[in-house]
Amino acid sequence: MKKLLILALLPLGGCISFGSEPPPSLLTISSTAQVAVGETRRSDSARSITVTAPVVSQELAVTRVPVRSGDTSIAYLKDAQWVEPPARLFARLLSDTVSTRTGRIVLTLRQSISDPGARLGGELRFFGVDAARREAVVTYDATLIRERAKGAEAGFEKRRFEARVPLAAIEPAAAGTAINTAANQVADEVADWVGR
């Protein structure tokens, strides 16, 4: 009886789906400020900074590309998916850009325990498409704790950064390219704010 039941259920195996089909290709972002291969920096001769992954809302906690069509309406771009969540993509881009533009050593959280330099974190408010304006938008609220002198109290600095890049068409390839451009603009501005 069990064998008959298993044989009867086998044809149904092809009908069961545990998720949607992945798109033909996945999107990613890359820094226009590349760290030189083979370059060595030492913490005794260069200042350090820890860049943490930004906090995100549920809208950005997924690998899909959000499209806002109004203040209260969000959809996701069909056939567009990031290779990993936007928070990690943006943190990596920000780390490369800050390191290249400021000459600082960018540390992980674990490494920063032994070298507590400056700390950069924040909230990635938007990382997607504004359909009404036909623009790719990256909005980042950065929080910076600068290095403190011995005995001095650490203070927070907070600043909002935003970049908008026009979109010819709201489709995956164009959106990915425009979001990459906007993310690099924001990262450049953040790096300049952090300073040399």
GROMACS .gro file of C-alpha atoms in nm:
model
  196
    1MET     CA    1   0.000   0.000   0.000
    2LYS     CA    2   0.279   0.243   0.089
    3LYS     CA    3   0.456   0.165  -0.239
    4LEU     CA    4   0.140   0.243  -0.435
    5LEU     CA    5   0.096   0.573  -0.251
    6ILE     CA    6   0.457   0.674  -0.320
    7LEU     CA    7   0.422   0.579  -0.688
    8ALA     CA    8   0.100   0.781  -0.712
    9LEU     CA    9   0.267   1.090  -0.561
   10LEU     CA   10   0.584   1.078  -0.777
   11PRO     CA   11   0.431   1.258  -1.079
   12LEU     CA   12   0.327   1.543  -0.848
   13GLY     CA   13   0.690   1.607  -0.752
   14GLY     CA   14   0.741   1.824  -1.061
   15CYS     CA   15   0.439   2.038  -0.970
   16ILE     CA   16   0.564   2.144  -0.630
   17SER     CA   17   0.762   2.467  -0.617
   18PHE     CA   18   0.937   2.604  -0.311
   19GLY     CA   19   1.001   2.950  -0.455
   20SER     CA   20   0.991   3.149  -0.771
   21GLU     CA   21   1.230   3.097  -1.058
   22PRO     CA   22   1.541   3.310  -1.024
   23PRO     CA   23   1.584   3.588  -1.281
   24PRO     CA   24   1.823   3.527  -1.573
   25SER     CA   25   2.094   3.730  -1.395
   26LEU     CA   26   2.142   3.888  -1.053
   27LEU     CA   27   2.229   4.253  -0.987
   28THR     CA   28   2.521   4.384  -0.785
   29ILE     CA   29   2.700   4.713  -0.726
   30SER     CA   30   3.071   4.790  -0.742
   31SER     CA   31   3.282   5.075  -0.616
   32THR     CA   32   3.434   5.315  -0.865
   33ALA     CA   33   3.707   5.376  -0.604
   34GLN     CA   34   3.909   5.055  -0.606
   35VAL     CA   35   4.165   4.967  -0.341
   36ALA     CA   36   4.501   4.900  -0.509
   37VAL     CA   37   4.604   4.536  -0.525
   38GLY     CA   38   4.903   4.462  -0.302
   39GLU     CA   39   4.878   4.791  -0.111
   40THR     CA   40   4.959   4.753   0.259
   41ARG     CA   41   4.842   4.995   0.523
   42ARG     CA   42   4.941   4.983   0.886
   43SER     CA   43   4.734   5.101   1.178
   44ASP     CA   44   5.041   5.259   1.340
   45SER     CA   45   5.081   5.497   1.045
   46ALA     CA   46   4.721   5.539   0.921
   47ARG     CA   47   4.400   5.613   1.105
   48SER     CA   48   4.138   5.341   1.122
   49ILE     CA   49   3.762   5.336   1.084
   50THR     CA   50   3.503   5.065   1.132
   51VAL     CA   51   3.224   5.063   0.874
   52THR     CA   52   2.919   4.868   0.987
   53ALA     CA   53   2.638   4.739   0.766
   54PRO     CA   54   2.353   4.988   0.771
   55VAL     CA   55   2.022   4.922   0.939
   56VAL     CA   56   1.738   4.873   0.689
   57SER     CA   57   1.361   4.852   0.696
   58GLN     CA   58   1.183   4.533   0.590
   59GLU     CA   59   1.141   4.688   0.245
   60LEU     CA   60   1.520   4.660   0.194
   61ALA     CA   61   1.584   4.348   0.402
   62VAL     CA   62   1.519   4.135   0.093
   63THR     CA   63   1.714   4.089  -0.230
   64ARG     CA   64   1.445   4.242  -0.449
   65VAL     CA   65   1.456   4.594  -0.598
   66PRO     CA   66   1.184   4.821  -0.450
   67VAL     CA   67   0.987   5.058  -0.671
   68ARG     CA   68   0.797   5.340  -0.503
   69SER     CA   69   0.502   5.474  -0.697
   70GLY     CA   70   0.388   5.710  -0.423
   71ASP     CA   71   0.439   5.791  -0.057
   72THR     CA   72   0.254   5.480   0.059
   73SER     CA   73   0.292   5.230  -0.224
   74ILE     CA   74   0.583   4.993  -0.281
   75ALA     CA   75   0.615   4.717  -0.538
   76TYR     CA   76   0.918   4.520  -0.651
   77LEU     CA   77   1.074   4.532  -0.996
   78LYS     CA   78   0.990   4.222  -1.197
   79ASP     CA   79   1.289   3.998  -1.279
   80ALA     CA   80   1.528   4.212  -1.071
   81GLN     CA   81   1.709   4.065  -0.774
   82TRP     CA   82   2.029   4.159  -0.590
   83VAL     CA   83   2.297   3.897  -0.543
   84GLU     CA   84   2.279   3.970  -0.166
   85PRO     CA   85   2.079   4.214   0.052
   86PRO     CA   86   2.140   4.585  -0.023
   87ALA     CA   87   2.277   4.656   0.328
   88ARG     CA   88   2.577   4.426   0.274
   89LEU     CA   89   2.632   4.545  -0.084
   90PHE     CA   90   2.630   4.909   0.026
   91ALA     CA   91   2.854   4.849   0.331
   92ARG     CA   92   3.117   4.684   0.112
   93LEU     CA   93   3.102   4.967  -0.144
   94LEU     CA   94   3.124   5.223   0.136
   95SER     CA   95   3.426   5.046   0.289
   96ASP     CA   96   3.615   5.044  -0.041
   97THR     CA   97   3.532   5.408  -0.111
   98VAL     CA   98   3.622   5.534   0.237
   99SER     CA   99   3.949   5.339   0.233
  100THR     CA  100   4.049   5.466  -0.112
  101ARG     CA  101   3.944   5.829  -0.073
  102THR     CA  102   4.061   5.884   0.286
  103GLY     CA  103   4.363   5.654   0.317
  104ARG     CA  104   4.215   5.502   0.632
  105ILE     CA  105   4.228   5.138   0.726
  106VAL     CA  106   3.875   4.996   0.729
  107LEU     CA  107   3.827   4.738   1.003
  108THR     CA  108   3.565   4.476   1.077
  109LEU     CA  109   3.378   4.489   1.408
  110ARG     CA  110   3.603   4.218   1.555
  111GLN     CA  111   3.920   4.397   1.447
  112SER     CA  112   3.799   4.726   1.591
  113ILE     CA  113   3.811   4.585   1.945
  114SER     CA  114   4.191   4.616   1.946
  115ASP     CA  115   4.201   4.943   1.746
  116PRO     CA  116   3.901   5.160   1.833
  117GLY     CA  117   3.928   5.433   1.570
  118ALA     CA  118   3.634   5.613   1.414
  119ARG     CA  119   3.307   5.429   1.356
  120LEU     CA  120   3.068   5.479   1.064
  121GLY     CA  121   2.720   5.333   1.062
  122GLY     CA  122   2.370   5.444   0.984
  123GLU     CA  123   2.046   5.360   0.813
  124LEU     CA  124   1.996   5.286   0.446
  125ARG     CA  125   1.660   5.460   0.398
  126PHE     CA  126   1.607   5.382   0.031
  127PHE     CA  127   1.791   5.182  -0.233
  128GLY     CA  128   1.564   5.146  -0.533
  129VAL     CA  129   1.348   5.320  -0.793
  130ASP     CA  130   1.117   5.622  -0.769
  131ALA     CA  131   0.866   5.541  -1.046
  132ALA     CA  132   0.691   5.880  -1.039
  133ARG     CA  133   1.017   6.066  -1.109
  134ARG     CA  134   1.178   5.783  -1.311
  135GLU     CA  135   1.491   5.791  -1.097
  136ALA     CA  136   1.713   5.550  -0.911
  137VAL     CA  137   1.747   5.671  -0.552
  138VAL     CA  138   1.991   5.592  -0.272
  139THR     CA  139   1.927   5.761   0.065
  140TYR     CA  140   2.164   5.696   0.356
  141ASP     CA  141   2.148   5.850   0.705
  142ALA     CA  142   2.509   5.822   0.823
  143THR     CA  143   2.623   5.831   1.185
  144LEU     CA  144   2.990   5.898   1.255
  145ILE     CA  145   3.182   5.872   1.578
  146ARG     CA  146   3.519   6.034   1.518
  147GLU     CA  147   3.839   5.927   1.695
  148ARG     CA  148   3.867   6.091   2.029
  149ALA     CA  149   4.168   6.237   2.198
  150LYS     CA  150   4.274   6.077   2.523
  151GLY     CA  151   4.027   6.166   2.795
  152ALA     CA  152   3.785   6.337   2.556
  153GLU     CA  153   3.426   6.225   2.515
  154ALA     CA  154   3.318   6.078   2.183
  155GLY     CA  155   3.045   6.268   2.005
  156PHE     CA  156   2.809   6.158   1.731
  157GLU     CA  157   2.767   6.332   1.397
  158LYS     CA  158   2.467   6.249   1.182
  159ARG     CA  159   2.406   6.350   0.822
  160ARG     CA  160   2.170   6.249   0.541
  161PHE     CA  161   2.309   6.173   0.197
  162GLU     CA  162   2.100   6.118  -0.114
  163ALA     CA  163   2.169   6.070  -0.483
  164ARG     CA  164   1.918   6.051  -0.768
  165VAL     CA  165   2.004   5.923  -1.115
  166PRO     CA  166   1.759   5.945  -1.409
  167LEU     CA  167   1.625   5.622  -1.557
  168ALA     CA  168   1.542   5.582  -1.926
  169ALA     CA  169   1.333   5.272  -1.853
  170ILE     CA  170   1.219   5.101  -1.536
  171GLU     CA  171   1.368   4.761  -1.610
  172PRO     CA  172   1.630   4.547  -1.430
  173ALA     CA  173   1.950   4.631  -1.622
  174ALA     CA  174   1.885   5.007  -1.632
  175ALA     CA  175   1.778   5.013  -1.266
  176GLY     CA  176   2.088   4.819  -1.154
  177THR     CA  177   2.323   5.052  -1.341
  178ALA     CA  178   2.151   5.368  -1.214
  179ILE     CA  179   2.138   5.244  -0.852
  180ASN     CA  180   2.511   5.159  -0.876
  181THR     CA  181   2.583   5.515  -0.994
  182ALA     CA  182   2.370   5.666  -0.715
  183ALA     CA  183   2.532   5.442  -0.450
  184ASN     CA  184   2.879   5.551  -0.565
  185GLN     CA  185   2.778   5.919  -0.549
  186VAL     CA  186   2.655   5.874  -0.193
  187ALA     CA  187   2.968   5.678  -0.094
  188ASP     CA  188   3.193   5.951  -0.239
  189GLU     CA  189   3.010   6.219  -0.039
  190VAL     CA  190   3.026   6.010   0.280
  191ALA     CA  191   3.401   5.952   0.234
  192ASP     CA  192   3.460   6.323   0.185
  193TRP     CA  193   3.259   6.392   0.502
  194VAL     CA  194   3.461   6.138   0.701
  195GLY     CA  195   3.769   6.329   0.582
  196ARG     CA  196   4.131   6.253   0.528
   0.00000   0.00000   0.00000
